[in-house]
Coordinates of C-alpha atoms and ligand atoms in Angstrom, one line a residue:
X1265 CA 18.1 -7.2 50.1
X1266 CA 19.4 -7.3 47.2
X1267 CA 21.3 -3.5 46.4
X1268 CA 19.5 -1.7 42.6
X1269 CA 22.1 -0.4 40.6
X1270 CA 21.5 1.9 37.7
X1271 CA 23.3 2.6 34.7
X1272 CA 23.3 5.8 31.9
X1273 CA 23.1 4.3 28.8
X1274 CA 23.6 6.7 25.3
X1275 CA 20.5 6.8 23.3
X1276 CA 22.5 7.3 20.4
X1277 CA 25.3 4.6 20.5
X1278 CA 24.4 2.4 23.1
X1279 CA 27.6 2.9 25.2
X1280 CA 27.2 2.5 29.0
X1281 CA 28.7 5.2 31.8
X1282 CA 28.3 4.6 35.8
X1283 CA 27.8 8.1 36.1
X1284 CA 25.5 10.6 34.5
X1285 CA 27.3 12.8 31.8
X1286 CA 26.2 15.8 29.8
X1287 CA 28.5 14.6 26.8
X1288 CA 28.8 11.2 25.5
X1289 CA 32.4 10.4 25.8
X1290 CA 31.6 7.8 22.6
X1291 CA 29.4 9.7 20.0
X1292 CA 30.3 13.2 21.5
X1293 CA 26.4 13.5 21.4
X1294 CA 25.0 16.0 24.2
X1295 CA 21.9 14.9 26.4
X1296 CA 21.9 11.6 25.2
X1297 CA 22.9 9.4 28.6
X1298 CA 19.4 8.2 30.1
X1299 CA 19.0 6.5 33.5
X1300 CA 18.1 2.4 33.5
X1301 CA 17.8 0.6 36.9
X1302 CA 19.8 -2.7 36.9
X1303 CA 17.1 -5.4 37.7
X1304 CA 18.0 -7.1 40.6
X1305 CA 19.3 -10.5 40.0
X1306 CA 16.9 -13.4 40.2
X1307 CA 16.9 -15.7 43.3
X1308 CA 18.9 -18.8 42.8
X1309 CA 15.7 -20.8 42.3
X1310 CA 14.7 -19.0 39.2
X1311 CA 18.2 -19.4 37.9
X1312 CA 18.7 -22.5 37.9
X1313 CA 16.0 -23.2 35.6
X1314 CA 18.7 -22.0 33.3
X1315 CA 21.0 -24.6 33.9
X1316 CA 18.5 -27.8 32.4
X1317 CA 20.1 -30.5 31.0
X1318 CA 19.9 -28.7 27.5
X1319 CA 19.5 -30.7 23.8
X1320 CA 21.0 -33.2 22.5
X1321 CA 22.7 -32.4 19.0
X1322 CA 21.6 -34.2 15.8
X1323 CA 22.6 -35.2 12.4
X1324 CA 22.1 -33.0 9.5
X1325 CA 20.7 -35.3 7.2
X1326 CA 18.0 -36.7 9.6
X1327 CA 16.8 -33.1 10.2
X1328 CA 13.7 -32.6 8.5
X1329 CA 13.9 -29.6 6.6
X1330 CA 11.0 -26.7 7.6
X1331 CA 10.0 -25.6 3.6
X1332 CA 6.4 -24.2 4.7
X1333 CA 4.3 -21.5 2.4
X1334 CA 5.3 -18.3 3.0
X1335 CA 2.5 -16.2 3.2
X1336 CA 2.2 -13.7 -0.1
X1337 CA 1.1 -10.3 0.6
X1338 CA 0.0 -9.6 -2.9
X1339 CA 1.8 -6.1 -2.8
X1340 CA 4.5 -7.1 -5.6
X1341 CA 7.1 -5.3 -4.6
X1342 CA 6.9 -6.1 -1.0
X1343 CA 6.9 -9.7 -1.7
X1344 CA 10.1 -9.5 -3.9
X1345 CA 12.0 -7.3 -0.9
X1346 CA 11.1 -10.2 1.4
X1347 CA 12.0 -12.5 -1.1
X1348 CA 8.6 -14.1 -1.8
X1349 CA 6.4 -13.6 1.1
X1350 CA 6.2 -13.6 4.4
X1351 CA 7.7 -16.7 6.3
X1352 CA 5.9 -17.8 9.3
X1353 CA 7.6 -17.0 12.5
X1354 CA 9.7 -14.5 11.0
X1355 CA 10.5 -11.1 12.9
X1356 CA 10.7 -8.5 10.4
X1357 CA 12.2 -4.7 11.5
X1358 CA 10.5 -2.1 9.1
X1359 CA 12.4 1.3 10.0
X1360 CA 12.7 4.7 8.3
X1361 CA 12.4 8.5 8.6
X1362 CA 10.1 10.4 10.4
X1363 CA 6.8 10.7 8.4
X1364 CA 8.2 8.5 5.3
X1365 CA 4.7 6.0 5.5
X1366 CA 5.7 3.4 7.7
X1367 CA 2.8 3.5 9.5
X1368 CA 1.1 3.3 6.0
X1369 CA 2.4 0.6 4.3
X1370 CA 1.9 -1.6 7.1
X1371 CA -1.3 -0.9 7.5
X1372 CA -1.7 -1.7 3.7
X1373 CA 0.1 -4.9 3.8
X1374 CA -2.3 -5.6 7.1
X1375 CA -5.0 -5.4 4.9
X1376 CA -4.0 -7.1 1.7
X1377 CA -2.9 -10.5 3.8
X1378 CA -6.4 -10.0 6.2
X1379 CA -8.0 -12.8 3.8
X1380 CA -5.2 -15.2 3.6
X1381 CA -3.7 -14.9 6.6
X1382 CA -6.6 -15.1 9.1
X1383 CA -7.2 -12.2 11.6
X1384 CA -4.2 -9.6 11.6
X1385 CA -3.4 -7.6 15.1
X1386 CA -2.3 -4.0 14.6
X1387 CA -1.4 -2.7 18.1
X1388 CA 0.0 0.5 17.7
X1389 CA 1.2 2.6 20.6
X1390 CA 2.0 6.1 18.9
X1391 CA -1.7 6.7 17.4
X1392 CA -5.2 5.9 18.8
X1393 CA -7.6 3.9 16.9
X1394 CA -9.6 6.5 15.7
X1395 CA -6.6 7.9 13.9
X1396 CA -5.8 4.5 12.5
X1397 CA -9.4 4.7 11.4
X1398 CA -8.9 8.1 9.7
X1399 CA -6.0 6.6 8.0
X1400 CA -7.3 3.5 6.9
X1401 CA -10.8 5.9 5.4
X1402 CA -8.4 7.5 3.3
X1403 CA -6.5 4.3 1.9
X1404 CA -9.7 3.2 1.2
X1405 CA -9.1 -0.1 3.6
X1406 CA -12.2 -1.6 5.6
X1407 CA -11.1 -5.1 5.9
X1408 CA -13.4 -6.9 8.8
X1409 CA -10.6 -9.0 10.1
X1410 CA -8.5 -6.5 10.7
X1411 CA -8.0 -5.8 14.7
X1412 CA -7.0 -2.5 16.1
X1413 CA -5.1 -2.8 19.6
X1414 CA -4.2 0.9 20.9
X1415 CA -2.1 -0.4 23.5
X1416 CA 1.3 0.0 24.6
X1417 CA 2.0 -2.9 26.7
X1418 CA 3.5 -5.5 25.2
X1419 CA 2.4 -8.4 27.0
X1420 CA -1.2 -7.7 26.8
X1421 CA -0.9 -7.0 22.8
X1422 CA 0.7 -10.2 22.7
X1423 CA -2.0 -11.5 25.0
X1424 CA -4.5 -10.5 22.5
X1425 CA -2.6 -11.9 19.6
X1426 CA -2.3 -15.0 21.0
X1427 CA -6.3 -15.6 22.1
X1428 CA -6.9 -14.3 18.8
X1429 CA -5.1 -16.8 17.1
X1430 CA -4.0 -13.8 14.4
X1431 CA -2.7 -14.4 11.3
X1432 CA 0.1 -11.8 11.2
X1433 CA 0.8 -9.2 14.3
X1434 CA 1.9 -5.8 13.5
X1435 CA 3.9 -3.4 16.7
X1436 CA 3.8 0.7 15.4
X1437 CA 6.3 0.9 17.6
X1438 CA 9.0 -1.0 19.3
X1439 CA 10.2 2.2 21.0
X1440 CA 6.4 2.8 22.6
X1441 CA 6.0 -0.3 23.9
X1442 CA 7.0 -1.6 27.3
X1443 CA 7.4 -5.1 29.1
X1444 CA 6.8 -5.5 32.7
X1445 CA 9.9 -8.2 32.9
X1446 CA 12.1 -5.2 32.2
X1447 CA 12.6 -1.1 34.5
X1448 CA 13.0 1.9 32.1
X1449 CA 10.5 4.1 30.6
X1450 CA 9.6 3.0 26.7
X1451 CA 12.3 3.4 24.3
X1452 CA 15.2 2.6 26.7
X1453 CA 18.0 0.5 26.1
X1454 CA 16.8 -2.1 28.0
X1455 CA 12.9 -1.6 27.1
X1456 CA 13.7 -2.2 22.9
X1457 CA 16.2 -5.0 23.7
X1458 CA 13.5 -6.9 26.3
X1459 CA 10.9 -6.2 24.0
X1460 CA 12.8 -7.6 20.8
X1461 CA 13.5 -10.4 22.3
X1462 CA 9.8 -11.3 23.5
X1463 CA 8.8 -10.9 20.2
X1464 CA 11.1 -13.2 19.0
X1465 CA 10.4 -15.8 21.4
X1466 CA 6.3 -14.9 20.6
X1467 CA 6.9 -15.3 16.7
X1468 CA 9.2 -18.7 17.3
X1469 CA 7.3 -20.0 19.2
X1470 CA 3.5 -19.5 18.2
X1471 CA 4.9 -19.7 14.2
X1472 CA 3.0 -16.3 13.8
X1473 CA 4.9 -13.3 11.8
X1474 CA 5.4 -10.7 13.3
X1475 CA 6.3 -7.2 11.8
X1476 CA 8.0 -4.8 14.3
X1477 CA 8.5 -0.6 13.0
X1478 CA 11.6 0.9 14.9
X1479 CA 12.7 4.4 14.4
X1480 CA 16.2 5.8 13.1
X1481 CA 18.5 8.2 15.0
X1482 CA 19.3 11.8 13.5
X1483 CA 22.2 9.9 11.9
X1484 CA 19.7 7.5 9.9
X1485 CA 20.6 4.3 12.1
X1486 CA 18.1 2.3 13.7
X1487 CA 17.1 3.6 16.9
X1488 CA 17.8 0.9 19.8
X1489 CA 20.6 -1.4 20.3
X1490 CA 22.2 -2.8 17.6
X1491 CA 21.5 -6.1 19.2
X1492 CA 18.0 -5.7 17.7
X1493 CA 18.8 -5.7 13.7
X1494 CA 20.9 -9.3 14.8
X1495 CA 17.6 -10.7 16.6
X1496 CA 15.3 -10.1 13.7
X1497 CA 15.1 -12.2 10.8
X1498 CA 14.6 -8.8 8.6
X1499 CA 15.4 -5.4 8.4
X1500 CA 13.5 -3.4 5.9
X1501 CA 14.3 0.1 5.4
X1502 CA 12.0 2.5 4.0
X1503 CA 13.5 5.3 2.4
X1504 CA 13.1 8.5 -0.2
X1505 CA 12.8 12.2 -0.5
X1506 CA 9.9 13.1 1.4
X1507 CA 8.9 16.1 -0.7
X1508 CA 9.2 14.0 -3.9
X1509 CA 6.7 11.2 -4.2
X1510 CA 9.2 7.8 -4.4
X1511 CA 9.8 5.7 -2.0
X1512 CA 12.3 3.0 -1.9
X1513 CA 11.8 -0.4 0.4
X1514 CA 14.8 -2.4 0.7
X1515 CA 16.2 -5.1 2.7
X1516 CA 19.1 -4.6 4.8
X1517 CA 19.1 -8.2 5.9
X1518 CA 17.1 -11.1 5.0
X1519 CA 17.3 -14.5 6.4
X1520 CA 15.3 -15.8 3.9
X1521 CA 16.0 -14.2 0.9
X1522 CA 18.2 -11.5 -1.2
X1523 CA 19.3 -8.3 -0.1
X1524 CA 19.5 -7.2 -3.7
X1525 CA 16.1 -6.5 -4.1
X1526 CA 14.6 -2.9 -3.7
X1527 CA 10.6 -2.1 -3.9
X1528 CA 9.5 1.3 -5.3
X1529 CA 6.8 2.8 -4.4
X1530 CA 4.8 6.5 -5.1
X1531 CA 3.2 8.1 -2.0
X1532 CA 0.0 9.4 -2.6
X1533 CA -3.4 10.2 -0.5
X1534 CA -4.5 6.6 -1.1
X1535 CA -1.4 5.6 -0.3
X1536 CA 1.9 3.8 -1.5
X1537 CA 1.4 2.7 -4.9
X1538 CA 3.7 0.2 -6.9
X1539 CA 5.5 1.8 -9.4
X1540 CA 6.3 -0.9 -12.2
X1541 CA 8.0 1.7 -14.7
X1542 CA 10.2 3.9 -12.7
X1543 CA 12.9 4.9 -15.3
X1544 CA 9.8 6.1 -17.4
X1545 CA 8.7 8.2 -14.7
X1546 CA 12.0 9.5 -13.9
X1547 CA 12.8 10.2 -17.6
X1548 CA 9.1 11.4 -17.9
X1549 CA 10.0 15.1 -17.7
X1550 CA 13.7 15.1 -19.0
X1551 CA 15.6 18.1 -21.0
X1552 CA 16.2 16.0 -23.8
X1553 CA 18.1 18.3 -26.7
X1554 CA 19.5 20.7 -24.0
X1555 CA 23.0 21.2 -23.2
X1556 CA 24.1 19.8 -19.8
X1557 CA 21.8 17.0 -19.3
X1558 CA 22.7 13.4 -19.9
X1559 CA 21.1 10.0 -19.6
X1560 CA 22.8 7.4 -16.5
X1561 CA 21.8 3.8 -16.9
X1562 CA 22.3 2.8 -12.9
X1563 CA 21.7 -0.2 -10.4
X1564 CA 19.2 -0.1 -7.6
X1565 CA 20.1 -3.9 -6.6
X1566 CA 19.3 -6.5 -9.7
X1567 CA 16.9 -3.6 -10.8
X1568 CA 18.2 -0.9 -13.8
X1569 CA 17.3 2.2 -13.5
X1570 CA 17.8 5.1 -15.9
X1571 CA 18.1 8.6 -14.6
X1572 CA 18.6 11.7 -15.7
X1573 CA 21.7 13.7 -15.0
X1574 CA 21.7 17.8 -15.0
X1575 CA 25.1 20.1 -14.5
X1576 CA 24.9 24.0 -14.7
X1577 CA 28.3 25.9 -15.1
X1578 CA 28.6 29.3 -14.5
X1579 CA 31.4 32.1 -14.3
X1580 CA 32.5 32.0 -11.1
X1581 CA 32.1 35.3 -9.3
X1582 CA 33.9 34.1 -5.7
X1583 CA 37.5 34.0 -5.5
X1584 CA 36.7 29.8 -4.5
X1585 CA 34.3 28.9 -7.1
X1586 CA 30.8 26.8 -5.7
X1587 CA 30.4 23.2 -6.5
X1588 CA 26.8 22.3 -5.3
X1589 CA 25.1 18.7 -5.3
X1590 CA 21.9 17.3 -5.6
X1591 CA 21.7 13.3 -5.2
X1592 CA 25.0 12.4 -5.7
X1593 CA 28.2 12.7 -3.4
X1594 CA 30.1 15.6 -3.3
X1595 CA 33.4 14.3 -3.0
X1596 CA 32.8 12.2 -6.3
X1597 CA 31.8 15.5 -8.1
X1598 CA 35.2 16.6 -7.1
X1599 CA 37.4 14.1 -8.2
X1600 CA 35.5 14.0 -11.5
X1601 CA 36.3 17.8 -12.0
X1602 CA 40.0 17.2 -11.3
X1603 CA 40.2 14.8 -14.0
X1604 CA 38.9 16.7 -16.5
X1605 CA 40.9 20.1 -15.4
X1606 CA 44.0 17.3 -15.8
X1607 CA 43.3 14.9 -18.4
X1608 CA 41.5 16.8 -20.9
X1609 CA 42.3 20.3 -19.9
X1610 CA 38.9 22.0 -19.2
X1611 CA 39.2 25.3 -17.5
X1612 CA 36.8 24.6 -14.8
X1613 CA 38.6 26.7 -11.8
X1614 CA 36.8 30.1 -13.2
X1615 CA 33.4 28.1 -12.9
X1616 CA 30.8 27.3 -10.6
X1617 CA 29.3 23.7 -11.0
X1618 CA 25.5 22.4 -10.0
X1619 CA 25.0 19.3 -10.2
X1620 CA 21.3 17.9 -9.7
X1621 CA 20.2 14.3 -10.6
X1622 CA 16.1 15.0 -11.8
X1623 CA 13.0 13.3 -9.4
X1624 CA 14.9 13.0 -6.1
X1625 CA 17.3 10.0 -7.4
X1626 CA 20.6 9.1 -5.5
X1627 CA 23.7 8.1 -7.5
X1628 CA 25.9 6.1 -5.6
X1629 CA 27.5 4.5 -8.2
X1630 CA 30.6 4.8 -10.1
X1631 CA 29.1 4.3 -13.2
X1632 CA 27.6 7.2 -13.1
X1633 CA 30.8 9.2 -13.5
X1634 CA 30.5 8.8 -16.8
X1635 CA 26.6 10.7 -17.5
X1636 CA 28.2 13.0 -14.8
X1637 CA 31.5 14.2 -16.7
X1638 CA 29.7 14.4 -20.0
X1639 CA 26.6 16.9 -18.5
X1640 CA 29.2 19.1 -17.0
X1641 CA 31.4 18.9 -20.8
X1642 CA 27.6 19.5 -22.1
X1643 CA 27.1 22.9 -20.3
X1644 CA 30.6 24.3 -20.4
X1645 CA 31.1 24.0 -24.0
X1646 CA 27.1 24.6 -24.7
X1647 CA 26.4 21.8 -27.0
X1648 CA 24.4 18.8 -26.8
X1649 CA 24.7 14.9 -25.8
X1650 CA 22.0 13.2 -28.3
X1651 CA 19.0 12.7 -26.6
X1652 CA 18.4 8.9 -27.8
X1653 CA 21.7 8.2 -26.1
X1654 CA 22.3 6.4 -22.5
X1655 CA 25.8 6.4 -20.9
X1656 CA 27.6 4.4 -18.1
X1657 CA 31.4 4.2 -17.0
X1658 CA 32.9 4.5 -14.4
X1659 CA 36.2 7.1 -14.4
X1660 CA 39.6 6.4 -12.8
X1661 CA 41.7 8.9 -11.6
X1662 CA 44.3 8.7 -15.0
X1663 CA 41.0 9.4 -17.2
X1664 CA 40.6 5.6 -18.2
X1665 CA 37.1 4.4 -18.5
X1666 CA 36.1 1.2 -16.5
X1667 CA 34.0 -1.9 -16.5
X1668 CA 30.3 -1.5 -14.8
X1669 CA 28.8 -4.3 -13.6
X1670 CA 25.1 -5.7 -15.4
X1671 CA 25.9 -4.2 -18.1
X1672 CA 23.5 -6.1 -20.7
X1673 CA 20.3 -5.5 -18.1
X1674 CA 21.1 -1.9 -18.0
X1675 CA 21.3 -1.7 -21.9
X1676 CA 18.2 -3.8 -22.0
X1677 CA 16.2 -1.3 -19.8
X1678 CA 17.7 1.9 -21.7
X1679 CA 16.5 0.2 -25.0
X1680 CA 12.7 -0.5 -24.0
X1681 CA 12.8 3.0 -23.1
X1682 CA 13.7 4.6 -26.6
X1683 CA 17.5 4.4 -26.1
X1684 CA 18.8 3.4 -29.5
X1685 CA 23.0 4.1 -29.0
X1686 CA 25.0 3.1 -26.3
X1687 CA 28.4 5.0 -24.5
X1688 CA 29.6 1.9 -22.5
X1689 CA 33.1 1.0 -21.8
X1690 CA 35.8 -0.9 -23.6
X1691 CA 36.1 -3.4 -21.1
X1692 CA 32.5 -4.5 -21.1
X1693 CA 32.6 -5.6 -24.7
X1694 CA 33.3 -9.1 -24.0
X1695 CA 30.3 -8.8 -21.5
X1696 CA 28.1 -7.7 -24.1
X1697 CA 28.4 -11.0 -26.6
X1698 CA 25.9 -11.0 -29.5
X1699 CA 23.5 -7.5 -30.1
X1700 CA 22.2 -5.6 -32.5
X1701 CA 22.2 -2.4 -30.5
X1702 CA 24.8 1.2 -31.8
X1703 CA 27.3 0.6 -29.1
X1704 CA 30.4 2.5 -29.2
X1705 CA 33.5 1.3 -27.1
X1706 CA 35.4 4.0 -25.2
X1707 CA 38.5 3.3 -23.1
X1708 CA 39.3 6.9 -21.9
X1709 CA 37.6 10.1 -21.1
X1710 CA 38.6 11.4 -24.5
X1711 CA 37.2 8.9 -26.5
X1712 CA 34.5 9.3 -24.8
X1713 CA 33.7 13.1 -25.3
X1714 CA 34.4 12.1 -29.1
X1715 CA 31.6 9.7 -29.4
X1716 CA 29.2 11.9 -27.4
X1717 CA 29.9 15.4 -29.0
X1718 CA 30.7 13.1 -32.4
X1719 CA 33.7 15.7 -32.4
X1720 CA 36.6 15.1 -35.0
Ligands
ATP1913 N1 -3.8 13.4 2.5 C1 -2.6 12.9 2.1 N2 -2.2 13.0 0.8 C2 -1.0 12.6 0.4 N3 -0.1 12.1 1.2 C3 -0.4 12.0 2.5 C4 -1.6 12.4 3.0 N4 -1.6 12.2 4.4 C5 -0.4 11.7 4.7 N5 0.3 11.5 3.6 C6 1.7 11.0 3.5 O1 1.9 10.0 4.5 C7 3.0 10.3 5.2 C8 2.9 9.9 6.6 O2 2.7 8.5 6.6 P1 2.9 7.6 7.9 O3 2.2 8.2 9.0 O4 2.6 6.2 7.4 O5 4.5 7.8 8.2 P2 5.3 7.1 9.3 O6 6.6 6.7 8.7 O7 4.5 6.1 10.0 O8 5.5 8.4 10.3 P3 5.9 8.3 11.8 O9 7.4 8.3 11.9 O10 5.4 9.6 12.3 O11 5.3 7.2 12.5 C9 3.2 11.8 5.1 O12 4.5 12.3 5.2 C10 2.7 12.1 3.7 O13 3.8 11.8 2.8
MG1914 MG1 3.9 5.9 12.0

């Protein structure tokens, strides 16, 4: 008889150990190494069904190409992430934080394709049905065709999926499901990798979508083997502050369409809601006409976004003065003070900085140095950027201002917003061509603080 080995494989980074440890020698992670019994291997018989005489290859051009409709959910923004719709037989990985609305916006988008698409299977196997129910009561959904399957064996959900001949199949979640064809309790190694791959093989095969929720580790990765974001055809990622109301969807892969897109949504009771105008809601409640705040014009994908930028400085009463952020990277906020302590000779060692960027938005690009720099000038010196004025630039280490990508679609948005004068870089102007806009050209931090302060 064949001898059953087992393995301890990390939860956390997927490496393997023959022995149980209380430390993972990879991740340094503690408690993380969980038992999985080897499958015995199958008797010759079985695996030789393996060795079949295979396909023969053929030519490019006399492959018919496989353009069919994609289904379109009808939630905008979901449909632009997935770059148009939904393509049948796709596998599509929806993951996030704990609590972000995962749960929610699929059972929205369940909903809004029930008509189109036929029957739609939601099996869940983290709530029961009467919790779904209570959900779907307070999103206002009570769409007939809509199936409920609290079940968390995968081989009768997909089973049921297939009899029903369902439109679209929804799994809430990979890591509560379990396969027979595989040991391990749900949300093993083995378990998410098994299952992953029948659902592939399920959505190949039958041509029916199939949208899988997986959960992230404590580090924000996808919980699972990595394996599983290079069998799916998507990976969406939901993502936001959860005690402010936005919620970002974007694509971290996409086998049929752009990653550059990114959907924003607002929670609320009835659910996630489009949000058409964010900069307008972001700008909504700005301190316009107060020193330390100043308008970035920044890229969320193709999409422009204008935030707004806050810095506080205060006399330092620690020997080390604090420099505290809010949405953008700390490290950046450093460098940017060290340029201006050098290259324009600001006194900032005395003083504590805060930084906070308003309505829970993340800067994570360099052209936001620029907004950054200019709120902090704002606050230590007590006077005021002009409040109809949007900035972008990104600031090199010798105090030089430099070229930002899209920088026409980010004046655009500013201007449909009120924005009537422009801080963007020399090195753009060429990108810029023909407008009527106030732009003013700056090559270095100093010009800069000129145009903005209008100082002599
Ligand atoms: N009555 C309500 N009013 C407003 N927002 C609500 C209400 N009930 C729930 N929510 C929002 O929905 C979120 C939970 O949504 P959902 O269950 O879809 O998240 P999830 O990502 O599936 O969570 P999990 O990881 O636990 O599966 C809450 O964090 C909250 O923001
Ligand atoms: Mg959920």
């Amino acid at each position: 008889m064949a001898k059953i080995k087992s393995r301890y494989v990390c939860t956390e980074c997927g490496s393997v150990s023959a022995k149980w440890l209380g430390c993972c020698p990879q991740c340094g992670q503690w408690n993380t190494l969980h038992e999985e019994i080897e499958a015995p291997p199958a008797p010759v018989a079985a695996r030789s069904v393996v060795r079949r005489a295979g396909k023969s290859p053929a030519a490019l051009k006399d492959i018919k190409s496989e353009e069919t409709a994609r289904l379109v959910t009808g939630i905008g923004e979901l449909d632009a992430v997935l770059g148009g719709g939904i393509v049948p037989g796709a596998l599509i990985l929806l993951s996030g934080d704990p609590g972000i609305g995962k749960s929610t916006l699929v059972l929205q988008l369940a909903s809004a394709v029930c008509g189109a698409a036929g029957t739609v299977l939601y099996a869940t196997g983290e709530e029961s049905a009467g919790q779904i129910k209570l959900r779907a009561r307070r999103l206002g959904i009570d769409a007939p065709e809509l199936l409920i399957q609290a079940d968390t064996y995968l081989d009768a959900v997909l089973k049921t999926a297939e009899n029903e001949k369902a439109g679209l199949l929804i799994v809430d979640s990979i890591q509560t499901m379990y396969t027979s064809d595989c040991d391990g309790a749900p949300g093993s190694q083995g378990q998410i990798r098994e299952g992953t791959n029948k659902l592939m093989n399920f959505a190949k095969s039958t041509g029916m979508p199939v949208v899988v929720i997986g959960h992230v580790t404590k580090d924000g990765a996808i919980a699972g083997p990595r394996l599983m974001e290079h069998l799916v055809d998507v990976v969406l990622y939901l993502e936001g502050e959860r005690q402010y109301q936005f919620r970002i969807l974007r694509s971290m892969k996409n086998r049929f369409g752009s990653t550059n897109e990114a959907g924003i949504f607002t929670m609320s009771e009835t659910g996630l809601k489009e949000l058409l105008n964010p900069s307008a809601l972001l700008l909504a409640e700005r301190s316009a006409g107060e020193a330390g705040s100043a308008v970035a014009a920044v890229m969320d994908g193709l999409r422009p976004l204008l935030g707004e930028v806050q810095a506080l400085t205060s006399r330092s009463v620690f020997a080390v003065p604090r420099r505290t952020v809010v949405g953008m990277d700390y490290n950046r906020l450093i460098l940017l003070l060290a340029v201006l302590e050098k290259r324009v000779g600001l006194n900032l060692s005395t003083q504590d900085v805060y930084i906070n960027i308003a309505g829970g938005l993340k800067l994570n690009e360099p052209a936001a140095d620029l907004p950054v720099a200019l709120a902090i000038v704002s606050s230590l010196r007590d006077v005021v950027v002009d409040k109809n004025t949007a900035l972008m630039g990104e600031i090199g280490l010798t105090g030089d201002i430099r070229r930002v990508p899209h920088v026409r679609r980010r004046v655009q948005e500013a201007a449909k917003l009120g924005f009537t004068r422009f801080i963007l870089p020399r090195g753009n102007k060429d990108d810029m061509g023909r407008h009527t806009y106030d732009v003013v050209y700056v090559k270095n931090l100093g010009e800069a603080l000129r145009a903005a302060f209008k100082e002599e």
